[in-house]
């Protein structure tokens, strides 16, 4: 492929001296777990996000699991989330023997639909997990109102939207994605917007009680060495990853700006084409374009992907199967047709390469190739 979905090599080359020095320092100190690099990154991320506590952990899936463990939910408690997301969101609910309650998304933003949440609340509902999908925030003001009304926790899945800003339409106040609910969770998987050179994740909260509990849970439920207060897990961010992330955090705003510029280029290129519906950014959020995902109207998706591949251009489908139709999650409560927006999106979305190293020249080649196929189809 001439153009991949991400360009991690190109991104690394630009910061190579800084990153290499930081990695070598960790090796020389040989403090591979929980060393100064982890403390430094934790503090810098707290400041960047404007949250009181960041708890680093091993990956984004663990972050979600630990968040739910800290809320003290019991088997059978219901957790509402979107039917259109990466599986990790629902996986942790199922693993903890909680009941995932899926709801449909909005057709223009692809994010969880607050009206559908409201309808799904029952006396067993304990939490909502909004996913800020593809890089823009879900409708948090509406979601918070539902949570307040019914006394529910909010755990934000910010794996795809770190650095996105949410602006409350009532107060005009802006906050970072992940700092709006009770707990925020993110992933530092290499292809995420703030990506490590391996796995990594973090949990955010402004609540001292939850922070203290989560710090204990990620460390085998151990507050005092060899005394275990909770059933915990082993979930740590290693020092080399933290040192790399600390460097990349300094560049995160540049990275987000580059992604936004690339997203706008695609939006403009496809704006007037009836065969393509470009993604809509809601008024209350910025977009950090973790993915550039658009909807095809009556275009042979498989054919377009092949045409792009023949031209050396990668493309992908996020996500081809909605959660309620996944084999492992089949459930008599749900059947095909239950979530029409999600189901239509699964059949008609396509994602184009988007990352920090795109140039207008590359994007023109990509959009020309897309339009060539779409217009003759
Ligand atoms: C990547 C991702 C996760 C999981 O993160 P890992 O670090 O891969 O475990 C969870 N939720 C969403 C929406 C993601 O995109």
Tab-separated table of C-alpha atoms and ligand atoms in Angstrom:
chain	number	residue	atom	x	y	z
A	1	UNK	CA	0.000	0.000	0.000
A	2	UNK	CA	1.266	3.466	-0.868
A	3	UNK	CA	-1.044	5.100	1.694
A	4	UNK	CA	-1.939	3.224	4.878
A	5	UNK	CA	-4.628	4.095	7.405
A	6	UNK	CA	-1.916	5.468	9.719
A	7	UNK	CA	1.702	6.605	9.271
A	8	UNK	CA	3.417	5.798	12.529
A	9	UNK	CA	6.857	5.715	10.888
A	10	UNK	CA	6.499	9.242	9.526
A	11	UNK	CA	5.261	10.492	12.880
A	12	UNK	CA	8.167	8.864	14.749
A	13	UNK	CA	10.829	10.296	12.397
A	14	UNK	CA	9.804	13.835	13.353
A	15	UNK	CA	10.284	13.271	17.079
A	16	UNK	CA	12.935	10.542	16.949
A	17	UNK	CA	15.704	12.355	18.875
A	18	UNK	CA	13.371	13.250	21.779
A	19	UNK	CA	11.781	9.814	21.927
A	20	UNK	CA	15.030	7.858	21.629
A	21	UNK	CA	16.601	9.882	24.429
A	22	UNK	CA	13.588	9.301	26.685
A	23	UNK	CA	13.649	5.537	26.063
A	24	UNK	CA	17.395	5.317	26.732
A	25	UNK	CA	16.934	7.199	29.985
A	26	UNK	CA	14.455	4.616	31.233
A	27	UNK	CA	16.836	1.836	30.281
A	28	UNK	CA	19.719	3.493	32.088
A	29	UNK	CA	17.599	3.980	35.209
A	30	UNK	CA	16.199	0.442	34.861
A	31	UNK	CA	12.993	1.519	36.571
A	32	UNK	CA	10.781	-0.288	34.145
A	33	UNK	CA	7.576	-0.371	36.162
A	34	UNK	CA	6.081	2.640	37.932
A	35	UNK	CA	9.238	4.727	37.733
A	36	UNK	CA	9.630	8.502	37.422
A	37	UNK	CA	8.503	8.399	33.781
A	38	UNK	CA	5.086	7.105	34.800
A	39	UNK	CA	4.701	9.742	37.538
A	40	UNK	CA	5.714	12.496	35.150
A	41	UNK	CA	3.316	11.416	32.406
A	42	UNK	CA	0.510	10.997	34.924
A	43	UNK	CA	0.960	14.558	36.209
A	44	UNK	CA	1.248	16.063	32.751
A	45	UNK	CA	-1.864	14.263	31.549
A	46	UNK	CA	-3.821	15.388	34.620
A	47	UNK	CA	-2.869	18.954	33.812
A	48	UNK	CA	-3.632	18.599	30.097
A	49	UNK	CA	-7.071	17.111	30.679
A	50	UNK	CA	-7.921	19.279	33.652
A	51	UNK	CA	-8.731	16.256	35.812
A	52	UNK	CA	-7.736	15.637	39.392
A	53	UNK	CA	-6.620	12.030	38.949
A	54	UNK	CA	-5.100	9.998	36.136
A	55	UNK	CA	-4.557	6.319	36.850
A	56	UNK	CA	-2.312	4.770	34.207
A	57	UNK	CA	-3.011	1.135	33.284
A	58	UNK	CA	-2.113	-1.504	30.737
A	59	UNK	CA	-4.640	-0.807	27.963
A	60	UNK	CA	-7.984	0.807	27.214
A	61	UNK	CA	-9.984	-2.355	27.782
A	62	UNK	CA	-8.537	-2.694	31.291
A	63	UNK	CA	-9.342	0.969	31.902
A	64	UNK	CA	-13.017	0.273	31.197
A	65	UNK	CA	-13.002	-2.897	33.281
A	66	UNK	CA	-11.356	-1.250	36.286
A	67	UNK	CA	-13.785	1.676	36.056
A	68	UNK	CA	-16.758	-0.676	36.226
A	69	UNK	CA	-15.136	-2.688	39.049
A	70	UNK	CA	-14.706	0.496	41.083
A	71	UNK	CA	-18.394	1.346	40.830
A	72	UNK	CA	-19.284	-1.691	42.911
A	73	UNK	CA	-21.856	-3.021	40.454
A	74	UNK	CA	-23.400	-6.454	40.992
A	75	UNK	CA	-24.073	-9.246	38.499
A	76	UNK	CA	-27.292	-8.488	36.663
A	77	UNK	CA	-26.952	-4.711	36.979
A	78	UNK	CA	-27.601	-3.075	33.640
A	79	UNK	CA	-25.122	-0.870	31.806
A	80	UNK	CA	-26.349	1.062	28.783
A	81	UNK	CA	-24.020	1.554	25.841
A	82	UNK	CA	-24.030	2.009	22.083
A	83	UNK	CA	-24.585	-0.769	19.563
A	84	UNK	CA	-22.059	0.900	17.228
A	85	UNK	CA	-18.596	0.713	18.799
A	86	UNK	CA	-15.496	-1.419	19.163
A	87	UNK	CA	-16.246	-4.597	21.075
A	88	UNK	CA	-14.135	-3.701	24.147
A	89	UNK	CA	-16.890	-1.437	25.452
A	90	UNK	CA	-19.404	-4.281	25.751
A	91	UNK	CA	-16.812	-6.958	26.483
A	92	UNK	CA	-15.959	-5.604	29.915
A	93	UNK	CA	-19.644	-5.343	30.843
A	94	UNK	CA	-20.129	-8.999	29.927
A	95	UNK	CA	-16.899	-10.128	31.627
A	96	UNK	CA	-18.077	-8.649	34.923
A	97	UNK	CA	-21.413	-10.455	34.534
A	98	UNK	CA	-23.217	-7.172	34.214
A	99	UNK	CA	-25.924	-6.898	31.574
A	100	UNK	CA	-25.072	-4.825	28.502
A	101	UNK	CA	-28.126	-2.888	27.325
A	102	UNK	CA	-27.538	-1.683	23.794
A	103	UNK	CA	-29.108	1.357	22.177
A	104	UNK	CA	-29.019	2.921	18.722
A	105	UNK	CA	-26.947	5.881	17.548
A	106	UNK	CA	-27.623	9.188	15.820
A	107	UNK	CA	-27.360	8.969	12.016
A	108	UNK	CA	-25.237	12.096	11.531
A	109	UNK	CA	-22.676	11.874	14.378
A	110	UNK	CA	-22.763	8.050	14.778
A	111	UNK	CA	-22.764	8.608	18.557
A	112	UNK	CA	-25.139	7.139	21.148
A	113	UNK	CA	-28.636	8.632	20.932
A	114	UNK	CA	-29.718	10.144	24.287
A	115	UNK	CA	-33.413	9.601	23.474
A	116	UNK	CA	-32.701	5.899	23.060
A	117	UNK	CA	-30.846	5.865	26.403
A	118	UNK	CA	-33.820	7.394	28.180
A	119	UNK	CA	-36.105	4.676	26.798
A	120	UNK	CA	-33.714	1.914	27.864
A	121	UNK	CA	-33.460	2.898	31.542
A	122	UNK	CA	-34.976	0.361	33.967
A	123	UNK	CA	-34.805	0.013	37.773
A	124	UNK	CA	-31.737	-2.227	37.220
A	125	UNK	CA	-29.796	0.374	35.238
A	126	UNK	CA	-26.658	1.511	37.077
A	127	UNK	CA	-24.404	3.131	34.489
A	128	UNK	CA	-24.114	4.561	30.990
A	129	UNK	CA	-21.001	4.175	28.838
A	130	UNK	CA	-21.051	6.778	26.072
A	131	UNK	CA	-18.338	6.221	23.470
A	132	UNK	CA	-16.933	9.351	21.832
A	133	UNK	CA	-16.753	7.556	18.526
A	134	UNK	CA	-14.239	8.417	15.793
A	135	UNK	CA	-13.087	11.540	17.654
A	136	UNK	CA	-16.097	13.650	18.591
A	137	UNK	CA	-17.923	13.792	21.899
A	138	UNK	CA	-21.316	12.264	22.451
A	139	UNK	CA	-24.177	14.547	23.550
A	140	UNK	CA	-22.954	14.722	27.150
A	141	UNK	CA	-25.332	17.415	28.358
A	142	UNK	CA	-28.342	15.271	27.442
A	143	UNK	CA	-26.658	12.138	28.796
A	144	UNK	CA	-25.805	13.828	32.104
A	145	UNK	CA	-29.405	14.928	32.544
A	146	UNK	CA	-30.577	11.326	32.165
A	147	UNK	CA	-27.876	10.110	34.552
A	148	UNK	CA	-28.794	12.744	37.157
A	149	UNK	CA	-32.498	12.024	36.870
A	150	UNK	CA	-32.053	8.272	37.420
A	151	UNK	CA	-28.939	8.309	39.636
A	152	UNK	CA	-26.669	6.573	37.117
A	153	UNK	CA	-22.885	6.590	36.771
A	154	UNK	CA	-21.294	7.810	33.560
A	155	UNK	CA	-18.132	6.088	32.330
A	156	UNK	CA	-16.832	7.755	29.174
A	157	UNK	CA	-15.024	5.638	26.603
A	158	UNK	CA	-12.550	8.212	25.305
A	159	UNK	CA	-10.304	5.727	23.492
A	160	UNK	CA	-10.917	7.506	20.170
A	161	UNK	CA	-11.305	11.095	21.329
A	162	UNK	CA	-8.488	12.119	23.638
A	163	UNK	CA	-7.981	15.905	23.389
A	164	UNK	CA	-11.476	16.575	21.980
A	165	UNK	CA	-13.250	19.498	23.666
A	166	UNK	CA	-16.850	19.357	24.780
A	167	UNK	CA	-18.644	22.683	25.200
A	168	UNK	CA	-21.735	22.645	27.367
A	169	UNK	CA	-24.429	24.403	25.334
A	170	UNK	CA	-26.050	25.791	28.505
A	171	UNK	CA	-23.005	27.110	30.366
A	172	UNK	CA	-20.643	27.631	27.421
A	173	UNK	CA	-17.919	25.903	29.480
A	174	UNK	CA	-15.424	23.692	27.638
A	175	UNK	CA	-13.910	20.543	29.073
A	176	UNK	CA	-11.801	17.732	27.675
A	177	UNK	CA	-13.466	14.490	26.656
A	178	UNK	CA	-13.063	11.995	29.481
A	179	UNK	CA	-13.389	14.623	32.206
A	180	UNK	CA	-17.169	15.008	31.952
A	181	UNK	CA	-18.547	11.877	33.591
A	182	UNK	CA	-17.688	10.058	36.823
A	183	UNK	CA	-14.838	8.216	35.127
A	184	UNK	CA	-13.115	8.540	31.750
A	185	UNK	CA	-11.169	5.743	30.066
A	186	UNK	CA	-8.670	5.883	27.252
A	187	UNK	CA	-6.326	3.720	25.224
A	188	UNK	CA	-2.776	4.404	24.086
A	189	UNK	CA	-2.811	1.633	21.474
A	190	UNK	CA	-0.251	2.706	18.832
A	191	UNK	CA	-2.817	3.822	16.255
A	192	UNK	CA	-4.879	5.872	18.720
A	193	UNK	CA	-4.541	9.675	18.652
A	194	UNK	CA	-2.084	9.546	21.554
A	195	UNK	CA	-0.375	6.247	20.789
A	196	UNK	CA	2.397	4.415	22.611
A	197	UNK	CA	4.904	1.983	21.064
A	198	UNK	CA	2.932	-0.897	22.503
A	199	UNK	CA	-0.148	-1.196	24.702
A	200	UNK	CA	-1.195	1.366	27.290
A	201	UNK	CA	-4.255	2.968	28.820
A	202	UNK	CA	-5.450	5.348	31.495
A	203	UNK	CA	-8.429	6.117	33.685
A	204	UNK	CA	-9.456	9.660	34.660
A	205	UNK	CA	-11.645	10.959	37.451
A	206	UNK	CA	-12.234	14.023	39.583
A	207	UNK	CA	-13.562	11.890	42.431
A	208	UNK	CA	-11.025	11.156	45.181
A	209	UNK	CA	-12.865	8.049	46.434
A	210	UNK	CA	-13.032	6.399	43.014
A	211	UNK	CA	-9.423	7.349	42.235
A	212	UNK	CA	-8.164	5.769	45.443
A	213	UNK	CA	-10.125	2.594	44.791
A	214	UNK	CA	-9.006	2.324	41.168
A	215	UNK	CA	-5.326	2.792	42.100
A	216	UNK	CA	-5.740	-0.164	44.437
A	217	UNK	CA	-7.670	-2.286	41.924
A	218	UNK	CA	-5.025	-1.924	39.173
A	219	UNK	CA	-2.461	-3.191	41.672
A	220	UNK	CA	-4.036	-6.534	42.672
A	221	UNK	CA	-6.448	-4.840	45.069
A	222	UNK	CA	-3.464	-4.090	47.290
A	223	UNK	CA	-3.234	-0.824	49.255
A	224	UNK	CA	-0.591	-2.077	51.679
A	225	UNK	CA	1.918	-4.579	50.322
A	226	UNK	CA	0.500	-8.123	50.489
A	227	UNK	CA	-2.759	-6.970	52.097
A	228	UNK	CA	-5.567	-7.229	49.537
A	229	UNK	CA	-8.717	-5.162	50.112
A	230	UNK	CA	-10.420	-5.890	46.789
A	231	UNK	CA	-10.233	-8.516	44.088
A	232	UNK	CA	-8.039	-6.605	41.685
A	233	UNK	CA	-6.140	-7.004	38.447
A	234	UNK	CA	-2.573	-6.503	37.296
A	235	UNK	CA	-2.750	-3.541	34.970
A	236	UNK	CA	0.235	-1.233	34.680
A	237	UNK	CA	1.585	1.237	32.149
A	238	UNK	CA	5.265	0.422	31.764
A	239	UNK	CA	7.866	3.170	32.090
A	240	UNK	CA	9.130	3.030	28.504
A	241	UNK	CA	5.599	3.579	27.190
A	242	UNK	CA	5.045	6.379	29.711
A	243	UNK	CA	8.273	8.116	28.633
A	244	UNK	CA	7.210	7.952	24.969
A	245	UNK	CA	3.691	9.157	25.775
A	246	UNK	CA	5.057	12.055	27.826
A	247	UNK	CA	6.914	13.290	24.716
A	248	UNK	CA	3.951	12.710	22.416
A	249	UNK	CA	1.582	14.509	24.806
A	250	UNK	CA	3.558	17.708	24.087
A	251	UNK	CA	2.633	17.278	20.420
A	252	UNK	CA	-0.974	16.206	20.940
A	253	UNK	CA	-2.535	19.581	20.088
A	254	UNK	CA	-0.511	19.730	16.839
A	255	UNK	CA	-1.609	16.177	16.076
A	256	UNK	CA	-5.257	17.013	16.673
A	257	UNK	CA	-4.982	20.122	14.487
A	258	UNK	CA	-3.433	18.063	11.665
A	259	UNK	CA	-6.241	15.498	11.906
A	260	UNK	CA	-8.897	18.213	11.895
A	261	UNK	CA	-7.347	19.805	8.805
A	262	UNK	CA	-7.335	16.439	7.049
A	263	UNK	CA	-10.947	15.781	8.067
A	264	UNK	CA	-12.007	19.154	6.676
A	265	UNK	CA	-10.201	18.487	3.396
A	266	UNK	CA	-12.197	15.279	2.956
A	267	UNK	CA	-15.435	17.006	3.981
A	268	UNK	CA	-14.907	19.769	1.416
A	269	UNK	CA	-13.924	17.351	-1.337
A	270	UNK	CA	-17.073	15.286	-0.940
A	271	UNK	CA	-19.450	18.062	0.136
A	272	UNK	CA	-21.651	18.205	-2.939
A	273	UNK	CA	-21.600	14.549	-3.888
A	274	UNK	CA	-24.970	12.823	-3.476
A	275	UNK	CA	-23.292	9.411	-3.266
A	276	UNK	CA	-21.387	10.400	-0.100
A	277	UNK	CA	-22.677	11.691	3.247
A	278	UNK	CA	-19.791	13.231	5.130
A	279	UNK	CA	-19.598	13.022	8.940
A	280	UNK	CA	-21.315	15.819	10.844
A	281	UNK	CA	-19.595	17.440	13.825
A	282	UNK	CA	-22.112	18.379	16.508
A	283	UNK	CA	-22.081	22.018	17.707
A	284	UNK	CA	-21.104	21.028	21.259
A	285	UNK	CA	-17.863	19.242	20.374
A	286	UNK	CA	-14.597	19.579	18.511
A	287	UNK	CA	-13.565	16.684	16.279
A	288	UNK	CA	-10.130	15.065	16.527
A	289	UNK	CA	-10.811	12.620	13.667
A	290	UNK	CA	-9.500	9.378	15.066
A	291	UNK	CA	-11.202	8.011	11.968
A	292	UNK	CA	-12.587	9.727	8.904
A	293	UNK	CA	-15.751	7.717	8.424
A	294	UNK	CA	-18.362	8.587	5.827
A	295	UNK	CA	-21.558	7.000	4.562
A	296	UNK	CA	-21.883	5.690	0.994
A	297	UNK	CA	-25.282	6.037	-0.672
A	298	UNK	CA	-25.891	3.263	-3.168
A	299	UNK	CA	-22.183	2.713	-3.862
A	300	UNK	CA	-20.681	-0.789	-4.005
A	301	UNK	CA	-18.486	-0.560	-0.889
A	302	UNK	CA	-16.461	-3.670	-1.632
A	303	UNK	CA	-15.874	-2.385	-5.163
A	304	UNK	CA	-14.710	0.999	-3.900
A	305	UNK	CA	-12.327	-0.605	-1.414
A	306	UNK	CA	-10.853	-2.742	-4.188
A	307	UNK	CA	-10.529	0.285	-6.488
A	308	UNK	CA	-8.700	2.160	-3.723
A	309	UNK	CA	-6.450	-0.810	-2.975
A	310	UNK	CA	-5.609	-1.078	-6.706
A	311	UNK	CA	-4.455	2.535	-6.433
A	312	UNK	CA	-2.338	1.775	-3.347
A	313	UNK	CA	-4.810	3.361	-0.923
A	314	UNK	CA	-5.939	1.609	2.246
A	315	UNK	CA	-9.504	1.855	3.534
A	316	UNK	CA	-11.412	0.112	6.309
A	317	UNK	CA	-14.867	-0.548	7.682
A	318	UNK	CA	-15.460	0.492	11.292
A	319	UNK	CA	-17.562	-1.470	12.144
A	320	UNK	CA	-18.986	-4.121	9.828
A	321	UNK	CA	-21.096	-5.944	12.447
A	322	UNK	CA	-23.154	-4.166	15.133
A	323	UNK	CA	-22.671	-5.399	18.683
A	324	UNK	CA	-26.103	-7.064	18.911
A	325	UNK	CA	-25.357	-9.191	15.846
A	326	UNK	CA	-21.920	-10.397	17.008
A	327	UNK	CA	-21.812	-14.152	17.522
A	328	UNK	CA	-20.496	-13.976	21.090
A	329	UNK	CA	-23.138	-11.423	22.074
A	330	UNK	CA	-26.241	-12.905	20.465
A	331	UNK	CA	-29.028	-12.486	22.949
A	332	UNK	CA	-32.728	-13.283	22.736
A	333	UNK	CA	-33.435	-9.688	23.793
A	334	UNK	CA	-32.128	-8.477	20.422
A	335	UNK	CA	-32.690	-9.291	16.779
A	336	UNK	CA	-31.789	-7.888	13.393
A	337	UNK	CA	-33.783	-4.701	12.792
A	338	UNK	CA	-33.685	-3.515	16.416
A	339	UNK	CA	-31.110	-0.781	15.794
A	340	UNK	CA	-31.818	0.463	12.277
A	341	UNK	CA	-29.368	3.368	12.294
A	342	UNK	CA	-26.477	1.202	13.498
A	343	UNK	CA	-27.384	-1.538	11.055
A	344	UNK	CA	-27.526	0.884	8.128
A	345	UNK	CA	-24.177	2.427	9.135
A	346	UNK	CA	-22.524	-0.997	9.401
A	347	UNK	CA	-23.523	-1.698	5.821
A	348	UNK	CA	-22.661	1.690	4.335
A	349	UNK	CA	-19.713	3.321	6.144
A	350	UNK	CA	-16.147	3.428	4.915
A	351	UNK	CA	-13.112	4.978	6.596
A	352	UNK	CA	-10.270	6.631	4.687
A	353	UNK	CA	-6.653	7.080	5.800
A	354	UNK	CA	-6.381	9.810	8.417
A	355	UNK	CA	-3.350	10.613	10.526
A	356	UNK	CA	-0.910	13.350	11.398
A	357	UNK	CA	1.322	13.022	8.343
A	358	UNK	CA	-1.178	13.504	5.498
A	359	UNK	CA	-0.415	16.217	2.942
A	360	UNK	CA	-2.925	17.889	0.630
A	361	UNK	CA	-1.164	16.156	-2.269
A	362	UNK	CA	-1.809	12.737	-0.754
A	363	UNK	CA	-5.366	13.657	0.145
A	364	UNK	CA	-6.028	14.847	-3.410
A	365	UNK	CA	-4.875	11.480	-4.754
A	366	UNK	CA	-7.174	9.730	-2.287
A	367	UNK	CA	-10.224	11.902	-2.958
A	368	UNK	CA	-9.674	11.719	-6.739
A	369	UNK	CA	-9.600	7.936	-6.529
A	370	UNK	CA	-12.766	7.860	-4.389
A	371	UNK	CA	-14.626	10.248	-6.706
A	372	UNK	CA	-13.510	8.415	-9.838
A	373	UNK	CA	-15.193	5.232	-8.605
A	374	UNK	CA	-18.203	6.821	-6.940
A	375	UNK	CA	-19.103	9.035	-9.913
A	376	UNK	CA	-19.007	6.265	-12.474
A	377	UNK	CA	-20.876	3.813	-10.255
B	1	LIG	C1	-9.296	0.948	21.153
B	1	LIG	C2	-10.569	1.010	21.855
B	1	LIG	C3	-10.749	0.396	23.119
B	1	LIG	C4	-9.763	-0.538	23.722
B	1	LIG	O1	-8.485	-0.091	23.881
B	1	LIG	P1	-7.263	-1.150	23.982
B	1	LIG	O2	-6.139	-0.314	24.450
B	1	LIG	O3	-7.057	-1.686	22.620
B	1	LIG	O4	-7.640	-2.182	24.956
B	1	LIG	C5	-11.950	0.584	23.756
B	1	LIG	N1	-12.934	1.312	23.217
B	1	LIG	C6	-12.817	1.884	22.006
B	1	LIG	C7	-13.955	2.680	21.469
B	1	LIG	C8	-11.641	1.741	21.276
B	1	LIG	O5	-11.540	2.305	20.073
